Coordinates of C-alpha atoms in Angstrom, one line a residue:
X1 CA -91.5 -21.9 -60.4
X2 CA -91.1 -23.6 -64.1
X3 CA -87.3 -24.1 -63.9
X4 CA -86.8 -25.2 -67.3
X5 CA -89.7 -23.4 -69.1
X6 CA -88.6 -22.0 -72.5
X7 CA -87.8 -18.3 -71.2
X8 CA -85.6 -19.9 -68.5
X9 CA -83.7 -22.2 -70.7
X10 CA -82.6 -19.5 -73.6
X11 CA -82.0 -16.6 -70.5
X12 CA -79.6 -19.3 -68.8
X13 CA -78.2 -19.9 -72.5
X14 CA -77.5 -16.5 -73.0
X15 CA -76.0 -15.8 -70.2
X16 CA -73.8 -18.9 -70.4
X17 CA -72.7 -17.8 -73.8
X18 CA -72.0 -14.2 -72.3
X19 CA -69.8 -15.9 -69.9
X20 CA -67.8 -18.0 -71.8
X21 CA -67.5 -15.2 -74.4
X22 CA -66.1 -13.2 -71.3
X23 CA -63.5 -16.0 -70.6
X24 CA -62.6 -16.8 -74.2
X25 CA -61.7 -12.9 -74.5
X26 CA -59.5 -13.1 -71.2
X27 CA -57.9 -16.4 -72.5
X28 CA -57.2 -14.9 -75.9
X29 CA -55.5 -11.6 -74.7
X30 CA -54.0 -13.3 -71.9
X31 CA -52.8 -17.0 -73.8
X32 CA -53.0 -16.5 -77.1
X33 CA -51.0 -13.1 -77.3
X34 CA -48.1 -14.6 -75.5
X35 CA -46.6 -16.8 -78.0
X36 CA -43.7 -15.7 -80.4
X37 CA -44.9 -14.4 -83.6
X38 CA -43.7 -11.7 -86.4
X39 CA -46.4 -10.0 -88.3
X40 CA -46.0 -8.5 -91.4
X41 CA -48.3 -5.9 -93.6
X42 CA -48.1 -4.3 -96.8
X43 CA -49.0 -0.8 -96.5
X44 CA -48.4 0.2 -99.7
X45 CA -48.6 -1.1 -103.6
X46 CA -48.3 1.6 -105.6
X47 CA -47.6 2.1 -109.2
X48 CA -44.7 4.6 -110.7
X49 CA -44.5 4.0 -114.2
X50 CA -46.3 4.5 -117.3
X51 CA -47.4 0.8 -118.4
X52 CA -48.7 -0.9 -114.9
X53 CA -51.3 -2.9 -115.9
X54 CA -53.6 -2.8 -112.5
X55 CA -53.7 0.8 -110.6
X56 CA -53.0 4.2 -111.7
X57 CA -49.6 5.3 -113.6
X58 CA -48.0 8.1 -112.1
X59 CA -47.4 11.6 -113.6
X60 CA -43.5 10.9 -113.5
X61 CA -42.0 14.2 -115.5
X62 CA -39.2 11.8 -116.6
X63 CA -38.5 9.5 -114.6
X64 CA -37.2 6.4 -115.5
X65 CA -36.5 7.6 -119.1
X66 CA -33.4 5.9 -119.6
X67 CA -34.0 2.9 -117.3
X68 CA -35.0 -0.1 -119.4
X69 CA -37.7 -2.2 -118.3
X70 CA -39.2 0.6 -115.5
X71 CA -41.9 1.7 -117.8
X72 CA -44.4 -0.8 -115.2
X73 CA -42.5 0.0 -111.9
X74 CA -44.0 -0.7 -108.6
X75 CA -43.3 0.4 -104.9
X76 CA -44.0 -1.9 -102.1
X77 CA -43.5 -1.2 -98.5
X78 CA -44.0 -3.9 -95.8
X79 CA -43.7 -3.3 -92.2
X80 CA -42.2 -6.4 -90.0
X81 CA -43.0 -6.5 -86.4
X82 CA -43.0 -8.2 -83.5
X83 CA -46.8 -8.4 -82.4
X84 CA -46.7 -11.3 -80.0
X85 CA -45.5 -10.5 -76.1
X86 CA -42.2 -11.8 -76.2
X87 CA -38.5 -10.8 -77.6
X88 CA -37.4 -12.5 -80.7
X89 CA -33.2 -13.4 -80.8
X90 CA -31.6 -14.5 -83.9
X91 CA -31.9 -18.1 -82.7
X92 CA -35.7 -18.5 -82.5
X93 CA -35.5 -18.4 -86.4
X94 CA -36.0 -22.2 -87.7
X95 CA -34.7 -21.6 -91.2
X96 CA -32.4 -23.9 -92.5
X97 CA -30.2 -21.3 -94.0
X98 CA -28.5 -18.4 -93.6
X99 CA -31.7 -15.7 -93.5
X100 CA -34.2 -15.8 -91.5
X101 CA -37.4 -14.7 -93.9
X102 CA -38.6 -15.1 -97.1
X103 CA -40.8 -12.6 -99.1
X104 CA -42.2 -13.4 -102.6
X105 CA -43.5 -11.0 -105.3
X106 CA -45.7 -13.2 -107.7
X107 CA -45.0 -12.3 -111.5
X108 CA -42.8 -9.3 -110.5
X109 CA -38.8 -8.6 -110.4
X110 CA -37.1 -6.9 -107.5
X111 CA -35.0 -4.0 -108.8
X112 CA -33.8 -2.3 -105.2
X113 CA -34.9 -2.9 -101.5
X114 CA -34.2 0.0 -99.0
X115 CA -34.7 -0.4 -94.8
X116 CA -36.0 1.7 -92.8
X117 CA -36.8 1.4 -88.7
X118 CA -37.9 3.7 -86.2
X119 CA -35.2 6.4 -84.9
X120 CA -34.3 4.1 -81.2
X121 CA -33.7 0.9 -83.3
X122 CA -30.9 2.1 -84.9
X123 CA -29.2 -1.5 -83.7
X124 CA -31.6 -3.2 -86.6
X125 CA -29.6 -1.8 -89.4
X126 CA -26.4 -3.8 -88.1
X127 CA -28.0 -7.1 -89.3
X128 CA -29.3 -6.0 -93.2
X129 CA -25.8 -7.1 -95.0
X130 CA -25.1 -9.5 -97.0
X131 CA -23.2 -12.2 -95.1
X132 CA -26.2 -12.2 -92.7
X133 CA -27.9 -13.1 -95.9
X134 CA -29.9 -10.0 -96.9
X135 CA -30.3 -10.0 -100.5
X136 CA -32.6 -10.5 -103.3
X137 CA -33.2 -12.0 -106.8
X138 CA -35.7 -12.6 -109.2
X139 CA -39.0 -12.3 -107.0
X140 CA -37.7 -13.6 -104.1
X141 CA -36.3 -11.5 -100.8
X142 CA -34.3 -12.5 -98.2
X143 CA -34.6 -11.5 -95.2
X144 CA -31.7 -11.7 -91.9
X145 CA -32.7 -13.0 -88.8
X146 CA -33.1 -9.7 -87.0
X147 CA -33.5 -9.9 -83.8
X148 CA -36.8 -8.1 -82.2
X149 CA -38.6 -6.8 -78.9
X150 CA -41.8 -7.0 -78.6
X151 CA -43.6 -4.1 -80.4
X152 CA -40.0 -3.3 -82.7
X153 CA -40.6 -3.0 -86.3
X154 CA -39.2 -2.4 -89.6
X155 CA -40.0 -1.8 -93.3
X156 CA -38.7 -2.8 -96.6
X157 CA -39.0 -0.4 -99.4
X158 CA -39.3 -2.8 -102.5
X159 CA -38.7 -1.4 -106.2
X160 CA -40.4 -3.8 -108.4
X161 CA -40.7 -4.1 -112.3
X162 CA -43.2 -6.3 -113.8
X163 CA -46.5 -7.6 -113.2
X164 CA -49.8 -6.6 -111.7
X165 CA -49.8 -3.8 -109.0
X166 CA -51.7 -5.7 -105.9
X167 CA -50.7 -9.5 -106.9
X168 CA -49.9 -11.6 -104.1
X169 CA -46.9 -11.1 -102.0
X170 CA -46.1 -13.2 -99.1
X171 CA -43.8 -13.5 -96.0
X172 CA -42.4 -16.7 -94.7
X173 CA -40.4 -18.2 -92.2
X174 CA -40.3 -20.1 -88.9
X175 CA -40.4 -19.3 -85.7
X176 CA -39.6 -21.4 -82.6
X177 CA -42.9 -21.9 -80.2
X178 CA -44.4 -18.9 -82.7
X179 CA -45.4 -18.0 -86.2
X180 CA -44.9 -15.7 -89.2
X181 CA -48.4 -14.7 -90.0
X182 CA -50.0 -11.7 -92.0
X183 CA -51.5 -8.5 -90.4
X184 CA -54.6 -6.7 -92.3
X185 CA -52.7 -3.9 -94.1
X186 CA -53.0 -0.1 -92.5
X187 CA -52.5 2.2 -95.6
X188 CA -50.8 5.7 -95.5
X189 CA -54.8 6.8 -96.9
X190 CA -56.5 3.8 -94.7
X191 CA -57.9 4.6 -91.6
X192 CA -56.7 1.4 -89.1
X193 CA -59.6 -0.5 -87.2
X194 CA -60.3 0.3 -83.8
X195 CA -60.5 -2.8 -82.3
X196 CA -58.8 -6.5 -83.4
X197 CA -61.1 -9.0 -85.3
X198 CA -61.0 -11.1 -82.1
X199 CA -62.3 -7.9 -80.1
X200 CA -65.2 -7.6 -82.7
X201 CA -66.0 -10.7 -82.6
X202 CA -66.4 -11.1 -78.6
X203 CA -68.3 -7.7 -78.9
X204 CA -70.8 -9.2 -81.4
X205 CA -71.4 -11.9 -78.9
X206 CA -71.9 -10.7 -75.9
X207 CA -74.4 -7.9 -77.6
X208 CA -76.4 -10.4 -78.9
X209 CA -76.6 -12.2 -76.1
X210 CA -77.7 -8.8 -74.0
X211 CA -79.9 -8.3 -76.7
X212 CA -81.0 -11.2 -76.6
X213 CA -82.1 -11.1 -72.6
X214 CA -83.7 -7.8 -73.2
X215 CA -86.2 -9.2 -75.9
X216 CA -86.8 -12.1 -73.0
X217 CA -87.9 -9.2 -70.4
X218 CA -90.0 -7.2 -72.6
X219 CA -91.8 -10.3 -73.8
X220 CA -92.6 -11.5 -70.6
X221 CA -94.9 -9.9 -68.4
X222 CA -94.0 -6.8 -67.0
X223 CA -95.4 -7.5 -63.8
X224 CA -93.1 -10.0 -62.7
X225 CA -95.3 -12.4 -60.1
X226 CA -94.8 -12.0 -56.2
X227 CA -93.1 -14.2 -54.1
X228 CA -96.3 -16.8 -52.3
X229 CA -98.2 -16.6 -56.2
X230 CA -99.1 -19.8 -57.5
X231 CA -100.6 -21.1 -60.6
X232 CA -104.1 -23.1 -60.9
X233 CA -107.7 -23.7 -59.9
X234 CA -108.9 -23.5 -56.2
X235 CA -112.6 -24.2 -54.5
X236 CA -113.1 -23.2 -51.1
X237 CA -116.0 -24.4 -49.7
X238 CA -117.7 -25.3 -45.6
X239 CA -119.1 -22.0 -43.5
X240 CA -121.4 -19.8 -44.8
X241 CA -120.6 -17.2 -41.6
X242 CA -117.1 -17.1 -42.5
X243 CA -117.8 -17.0 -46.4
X244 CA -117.5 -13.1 -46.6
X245 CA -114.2 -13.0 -44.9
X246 CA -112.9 -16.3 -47.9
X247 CA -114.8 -13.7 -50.8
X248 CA -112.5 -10.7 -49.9
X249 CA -109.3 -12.4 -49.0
X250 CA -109.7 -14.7 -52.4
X251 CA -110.6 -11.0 -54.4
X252 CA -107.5 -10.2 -53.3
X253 CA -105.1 -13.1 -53.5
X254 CA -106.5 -13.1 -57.4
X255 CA -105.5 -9.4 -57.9
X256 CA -102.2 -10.2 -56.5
X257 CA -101.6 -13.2 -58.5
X258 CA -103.4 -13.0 -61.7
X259 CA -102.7 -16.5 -62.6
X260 CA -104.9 -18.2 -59.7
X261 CA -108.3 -19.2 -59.5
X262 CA -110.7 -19.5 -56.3
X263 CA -114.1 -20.2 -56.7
X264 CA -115.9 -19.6 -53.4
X265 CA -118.9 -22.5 -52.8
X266 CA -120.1 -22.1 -49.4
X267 CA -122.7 -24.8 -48.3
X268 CA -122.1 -25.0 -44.6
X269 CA -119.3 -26.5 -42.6
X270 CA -120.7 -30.1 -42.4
X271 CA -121.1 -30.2 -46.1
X272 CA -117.6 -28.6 -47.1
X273 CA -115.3 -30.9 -44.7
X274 CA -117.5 -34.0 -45.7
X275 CA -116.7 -32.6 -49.4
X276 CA -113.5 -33.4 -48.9
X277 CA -111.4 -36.7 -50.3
X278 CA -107.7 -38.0 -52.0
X279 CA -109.7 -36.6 -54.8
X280 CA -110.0 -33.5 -54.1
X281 CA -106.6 -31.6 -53.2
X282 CA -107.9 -28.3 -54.5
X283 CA -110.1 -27.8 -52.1
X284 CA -110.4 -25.7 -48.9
X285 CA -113.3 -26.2 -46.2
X286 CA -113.8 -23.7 -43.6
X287 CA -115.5 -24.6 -40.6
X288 CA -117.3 -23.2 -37.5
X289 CA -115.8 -24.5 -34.9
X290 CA -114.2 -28.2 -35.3
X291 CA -115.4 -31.1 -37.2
X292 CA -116.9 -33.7 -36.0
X293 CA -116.7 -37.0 -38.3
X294 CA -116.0 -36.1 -41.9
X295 CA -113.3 -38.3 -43.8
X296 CA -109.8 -39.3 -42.5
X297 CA -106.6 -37.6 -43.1
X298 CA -107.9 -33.8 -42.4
X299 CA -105.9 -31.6 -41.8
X300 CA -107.0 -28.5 -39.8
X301 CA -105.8 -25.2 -39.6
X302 CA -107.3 -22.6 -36.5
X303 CA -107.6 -19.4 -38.9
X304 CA -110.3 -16.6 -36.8
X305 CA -111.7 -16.9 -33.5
X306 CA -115.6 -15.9 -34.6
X307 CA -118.4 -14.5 -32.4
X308 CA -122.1 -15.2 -32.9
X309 CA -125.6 -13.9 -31.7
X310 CA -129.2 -14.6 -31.3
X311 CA -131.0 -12.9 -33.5
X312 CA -134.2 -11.4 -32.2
X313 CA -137.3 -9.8 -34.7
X314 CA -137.3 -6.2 -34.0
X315 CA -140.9 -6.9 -33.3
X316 CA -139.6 -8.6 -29.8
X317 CA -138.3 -5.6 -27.9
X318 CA -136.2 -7.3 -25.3
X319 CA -134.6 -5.9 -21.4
X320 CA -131.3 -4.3 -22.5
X321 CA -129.5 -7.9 -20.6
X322 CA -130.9 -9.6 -23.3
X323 CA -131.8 -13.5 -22.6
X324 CA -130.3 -15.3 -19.9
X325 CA -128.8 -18.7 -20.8
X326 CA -131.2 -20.8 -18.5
X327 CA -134.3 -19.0 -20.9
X328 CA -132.4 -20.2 -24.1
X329 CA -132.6 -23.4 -23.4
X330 CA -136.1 -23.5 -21.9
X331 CA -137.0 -21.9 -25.4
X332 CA -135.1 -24.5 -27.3
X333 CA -136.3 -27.9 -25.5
X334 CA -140.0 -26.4 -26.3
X335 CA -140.9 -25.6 -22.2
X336 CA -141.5 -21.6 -23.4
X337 CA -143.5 -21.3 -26.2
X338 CA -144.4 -17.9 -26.5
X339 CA -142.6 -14.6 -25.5
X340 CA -145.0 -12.9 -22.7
X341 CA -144.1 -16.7 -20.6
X342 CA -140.3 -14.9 -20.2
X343 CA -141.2 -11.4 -19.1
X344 CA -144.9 -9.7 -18.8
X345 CA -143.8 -6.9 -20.8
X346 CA -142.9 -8.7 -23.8
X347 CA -145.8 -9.4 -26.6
X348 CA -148.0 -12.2 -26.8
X349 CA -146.5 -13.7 -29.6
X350 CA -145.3 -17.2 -30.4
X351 CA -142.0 -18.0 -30.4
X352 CA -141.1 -19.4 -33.9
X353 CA -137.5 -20.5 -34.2
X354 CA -135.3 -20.0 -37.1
X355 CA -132.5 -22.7 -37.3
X356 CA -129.8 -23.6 -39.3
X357 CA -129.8 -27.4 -40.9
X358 CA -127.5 -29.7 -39.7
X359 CA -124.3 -29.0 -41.9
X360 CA -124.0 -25.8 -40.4
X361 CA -121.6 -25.2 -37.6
X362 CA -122.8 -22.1 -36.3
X363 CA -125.6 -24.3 -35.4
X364 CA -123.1 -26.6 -33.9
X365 CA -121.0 -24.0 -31.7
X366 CA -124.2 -22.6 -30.8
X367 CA -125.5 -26.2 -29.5
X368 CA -122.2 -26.8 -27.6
X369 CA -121.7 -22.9 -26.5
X370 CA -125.3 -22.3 -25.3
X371 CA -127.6 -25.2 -25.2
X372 CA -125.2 -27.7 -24.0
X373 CA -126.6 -30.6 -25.8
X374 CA -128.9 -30.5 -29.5
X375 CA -131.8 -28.7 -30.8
X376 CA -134.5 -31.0 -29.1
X377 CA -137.8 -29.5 -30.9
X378 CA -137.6 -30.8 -34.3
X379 CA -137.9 -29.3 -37.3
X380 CA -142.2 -28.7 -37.4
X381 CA -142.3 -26.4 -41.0
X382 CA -140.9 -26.3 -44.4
X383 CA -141.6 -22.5 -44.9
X384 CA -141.2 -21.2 -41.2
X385 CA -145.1 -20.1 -41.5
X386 CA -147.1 -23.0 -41.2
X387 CA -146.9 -25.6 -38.9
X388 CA -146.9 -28.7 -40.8
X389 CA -147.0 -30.6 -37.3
X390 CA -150.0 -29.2 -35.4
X391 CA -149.2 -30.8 -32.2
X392 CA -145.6 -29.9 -31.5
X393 CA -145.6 -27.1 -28.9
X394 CA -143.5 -24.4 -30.5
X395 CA -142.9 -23.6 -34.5
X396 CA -139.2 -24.5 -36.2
X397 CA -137.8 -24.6 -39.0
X398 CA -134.2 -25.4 -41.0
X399 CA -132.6 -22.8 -43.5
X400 CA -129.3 -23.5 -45.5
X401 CA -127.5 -20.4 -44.8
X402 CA -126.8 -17.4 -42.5
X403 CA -128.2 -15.1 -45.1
X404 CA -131.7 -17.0 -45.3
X405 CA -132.3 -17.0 -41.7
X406 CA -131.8 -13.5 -41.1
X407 CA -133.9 -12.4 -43.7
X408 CA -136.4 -15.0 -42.5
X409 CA -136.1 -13.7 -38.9
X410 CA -136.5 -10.3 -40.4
X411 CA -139.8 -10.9 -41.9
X412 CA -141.9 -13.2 -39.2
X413 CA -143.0 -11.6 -36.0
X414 CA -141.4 -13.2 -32.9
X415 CA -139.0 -14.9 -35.0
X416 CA -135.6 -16.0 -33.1
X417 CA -132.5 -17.5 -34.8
X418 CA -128.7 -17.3 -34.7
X419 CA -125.9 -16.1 -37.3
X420 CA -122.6 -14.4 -37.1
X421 CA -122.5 -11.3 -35.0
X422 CA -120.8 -9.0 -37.8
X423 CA -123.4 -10.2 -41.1
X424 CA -126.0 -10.0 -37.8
X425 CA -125.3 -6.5 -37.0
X426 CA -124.9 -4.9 -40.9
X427 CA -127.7 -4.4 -43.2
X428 CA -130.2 -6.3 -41.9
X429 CA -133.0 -4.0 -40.8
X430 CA -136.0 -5.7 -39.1
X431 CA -134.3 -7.6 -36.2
X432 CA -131.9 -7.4 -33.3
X433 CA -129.1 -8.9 -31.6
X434 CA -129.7 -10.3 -28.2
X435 CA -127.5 -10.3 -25.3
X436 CA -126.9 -13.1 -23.2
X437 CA -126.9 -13.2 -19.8
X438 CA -126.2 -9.5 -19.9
X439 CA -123.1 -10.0 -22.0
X440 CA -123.3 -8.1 -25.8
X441 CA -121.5 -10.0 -28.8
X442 CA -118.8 -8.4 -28.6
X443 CA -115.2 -8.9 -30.5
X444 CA -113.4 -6.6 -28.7
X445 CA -114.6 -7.2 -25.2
X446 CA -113.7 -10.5 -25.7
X447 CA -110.0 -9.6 -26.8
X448 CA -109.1 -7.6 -24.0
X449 CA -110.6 -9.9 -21.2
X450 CA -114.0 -7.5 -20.4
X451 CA -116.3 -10.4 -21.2
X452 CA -116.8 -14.1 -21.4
X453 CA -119.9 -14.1 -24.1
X454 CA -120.2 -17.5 -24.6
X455 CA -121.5 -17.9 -28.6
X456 CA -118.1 -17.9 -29.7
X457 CA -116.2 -20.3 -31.6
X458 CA -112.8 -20.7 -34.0
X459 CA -113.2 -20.8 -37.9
X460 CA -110.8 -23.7 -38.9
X461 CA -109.7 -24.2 -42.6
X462 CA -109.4 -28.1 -43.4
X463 CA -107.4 -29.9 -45.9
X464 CA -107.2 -33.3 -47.0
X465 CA -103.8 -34.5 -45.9
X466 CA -101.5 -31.6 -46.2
X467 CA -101.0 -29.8 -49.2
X468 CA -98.3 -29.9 -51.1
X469 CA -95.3 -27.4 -51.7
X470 CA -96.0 -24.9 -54.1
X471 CA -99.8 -25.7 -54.8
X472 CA -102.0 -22.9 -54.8
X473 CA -104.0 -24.6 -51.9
X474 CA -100.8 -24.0 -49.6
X475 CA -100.0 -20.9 -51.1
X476 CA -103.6 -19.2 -50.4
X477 CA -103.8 -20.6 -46.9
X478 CA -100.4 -18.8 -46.2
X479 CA -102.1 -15.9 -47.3
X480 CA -104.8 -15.9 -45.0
X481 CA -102.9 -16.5 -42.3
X482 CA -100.1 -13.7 -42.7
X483 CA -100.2 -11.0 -40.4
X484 CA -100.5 -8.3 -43.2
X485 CA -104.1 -9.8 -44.0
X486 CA -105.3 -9.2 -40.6
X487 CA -106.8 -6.5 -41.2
X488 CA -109.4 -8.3 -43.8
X489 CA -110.3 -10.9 -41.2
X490 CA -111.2 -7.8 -38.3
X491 CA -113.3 -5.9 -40.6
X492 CA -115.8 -8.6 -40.6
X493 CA -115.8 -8.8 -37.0
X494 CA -113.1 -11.5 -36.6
X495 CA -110.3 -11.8 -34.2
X496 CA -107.1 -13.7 -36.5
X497 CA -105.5 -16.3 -34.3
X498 CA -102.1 -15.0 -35.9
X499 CA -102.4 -12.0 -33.5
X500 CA -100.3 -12.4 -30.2
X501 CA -103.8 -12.0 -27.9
X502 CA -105.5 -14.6 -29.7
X503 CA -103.3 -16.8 -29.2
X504 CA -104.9 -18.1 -25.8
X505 CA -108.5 -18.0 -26.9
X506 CA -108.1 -19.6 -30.4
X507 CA -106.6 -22.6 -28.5
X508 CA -109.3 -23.0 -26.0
X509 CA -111.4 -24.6 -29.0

């Protein structure tokens, strides 16, 4: 995993900011709130004369007629309250004299003040007298030190003469451990906000930072990728018996993680582990059977137990025991040269064997399994038709690859070779599998204990030195050896050595 890839970093960024959005909300309503404070709002600044400069002037039928200096009269009314979370006594007022507040009207006279407070404050009214220091002149009001629970309020009904009908007006005083601050005005025709600019303003962060998650999950892929995926290039290379079973399982892998890639180069067993160096960590080998010599520092992995068979053209009609092992090797150290010297009833033909070269380990298991020791007629013909050495007693040639020498065994009467039972026993008209010693090639008998065939060998997957954590060479041999892919491996005539019964025979190699 890419920890600090680009759609990691501004995800964990978001969220960060979503959190400490979270806890600056919490800290505000719970901290900030807490303090001392009086708020104060003007909720109204209307005009009630003829002459007001800013505004609308009232139909007034009258009014103020004989009262000089009226003709640009105002109404003001400003509410007072206590928005913090604690109660405010006459002595948390800091002003040096006698009031506590101070309201100006810029540019405008005060003509009359009336108060008014909610119906269960009538205590309020008490303070609002002159030797308490309530009282006005010019543009200036002062306001007592009235004493106030949290949430009381009051307003001041303000008759004003003179100037512009919205110029400023403010309210001042101090507060001890609080403030005197203004509150956006809530009109009689205003509708108030439904939530506080702080509340906004957390809400606008934390939905952009949702938002700005959700645009990171639809632009990434929306097939997120599966836990054992990994990134990169892979070649798996060695057995060409076992190469069908590395096609399938690799098919797969790359379906499953669309981000790999496996390139399957089979070229025999010898040839794959011998591949292998420091150099090249992305590649697999697969072997039959063990290897023998091949660089230091493999590392090998027991993967399938894998059986094998002679392969017999269908020319060549064999007893239903097969060959026993004593005639194998008679036919394979040259002693038998042509089929009617093993049974009268088989046809005079020569013997010409099919072999695999020597990188290939099914012609190693099959030398250590059956013969007991190597392939002592040497190779006599490039083409497995003509015998380029006329005095060797019986015909043999070398092919590269399972596939070659069944189709070679196929085509050339009393033709005999070797290959891996299941590509052996599917699609390949023109030949037969051979019994040995009376014993079929069978994966199943050989699982349950009902026979001890002997062409039978374990498919190991080598590694130089072991791979590393989180490379895909680790990550696709995990995959072939988890117990939901054992199906794969038994279709092509495999026993996995993950399952509990082969457990025994994969270690006997």
């Amino acid at each position: 995993m890419q920890w600090f890839s680009p759609e990691n970093v501004v995800a964990v960024g978001t969220a960060v900011l979503g959190i400490a959005a979270s806890g600056v909300m919490v800290w505000y309503e719970r901290r900030v709130p807490r303090r001392k404070r009086i708020g104060y709002r003007v909720q109204m600044d209307n005009p009630i004369g003829d002459n007001v400069r800013l505004g609308r002037a009232n139909v007034r039928l009258g009014l103020f007629d004989e009262a000089p200096g009226m003709s640009d009269a105002t109404l003001v009314l400003i509410r007072v309250e206590n928005d913090g979370s604690q109660g405010i006594d006459r002595d948390d007022y800091t002003s040096p004299e006698v009031h506590g507040l101070t309201a100006v009207f810029n540019d405008r006279t005060i003509r009359g003040v009336s108060v008014t407070q909610p119906s269960d404050t009538d205590h309020l009214m008490d303070h609002f007298t002159p030797t308490r220091g309530f009282g006005y002149e010019g543009n200036t009001l002062r306001i007592p030190r009235v004493p106030l629970n949290r949430g009381d309020h009051y307003k001041l009904l303000v008759l004003l003469s003179g100037g512009d009908v919205g110029s400023e007006i403010r309210l001042f005083g101090g507060i001890r451990e609080g403030e005197v601050h203004p509150n956006r005005s809530a009109t009689p025709d205003e509708k108030p906000p439904l939530f506080s600019r702080a509340a906004r303003l957390i809400t606008i962060m934390l939905t952009v930072s949702v938002l700005t998650l959700a645009g990171i999950v639809v632009a990434r892929d929306d097939h997120p990728v599966p836990i054992g995926c990994e990134k990169g290039r892979l070649t798996v290379t060695g057995s060409t018996a076992f190469a069908p079973v590395v096609r399938d399982l690799a098919k797969d892998y790359q379906r499953k993680c669309p981000d790999s890639a496996i390139t399957v180069d089979a070229r025999g067993s010898s040839a794959g582990v011998n591949a292998l160096s420091a150099d090249s960590r992305s590649v697999v080998a697969f072997s039959d059977g063990p290897a023998i010599g091949g660089p230091g520092k493999l590392v090998g992995r027991r993967i399938a137990l894998s059986v094998f068979t002679l392969v017999v053209n269908d020319g060549v009609r064999l007893p239903a025991k097969g060959l026993s092992v004593r005639d194998v090797r008679r036919v394979y150290r040259g002693e038998v040269t042509r089929w009617k010297q093993l049974d009268a009833s088989l046809p005079d033909l020569p013997i010409v064997l099919v072999s695999r070269n020597a990188d290939s380990g099914t012609r190693q298991i099959f030398q250590r399994r059956v013969l007991g020791t190597w392939e002592r007629v040497p190779s006599t013909s490039l083409d497995c038709v003509h015998k380029d050495d006329t005095s060797a007693p019986v015909m043999r040639c070398e092919l590269d690859s399972t596939e070659d020498v069944l189709a070679t065994v196929a085509r050339i009467p009393g033709a005999l070779g070797y290959s891996e039972f299941t590509l052996a026993s599917s699609g390949h008209p023109g030949l037969r599998t051979v019994p040995l010693d009376g014993a079929a090639p069978s994966v199943e008998d050989i699982e349950y204990g009902r026979s001890e065939y002997p062409y039978r060998g374990v498919e190991y997957a080598y590694t130089y030195g072991t791979p590393s954590s989180g490379s895909l060479a680790a990550a696709f041999l995990a995959y072939i050896g988890d117990t939901a892919n054992e199906n794969v491996i038994r279709a092509h005539g495999h026993l996995p050595c993950s399952a509990t019964v082969a457990t025994g025979l994969c270690s006997g190699d």
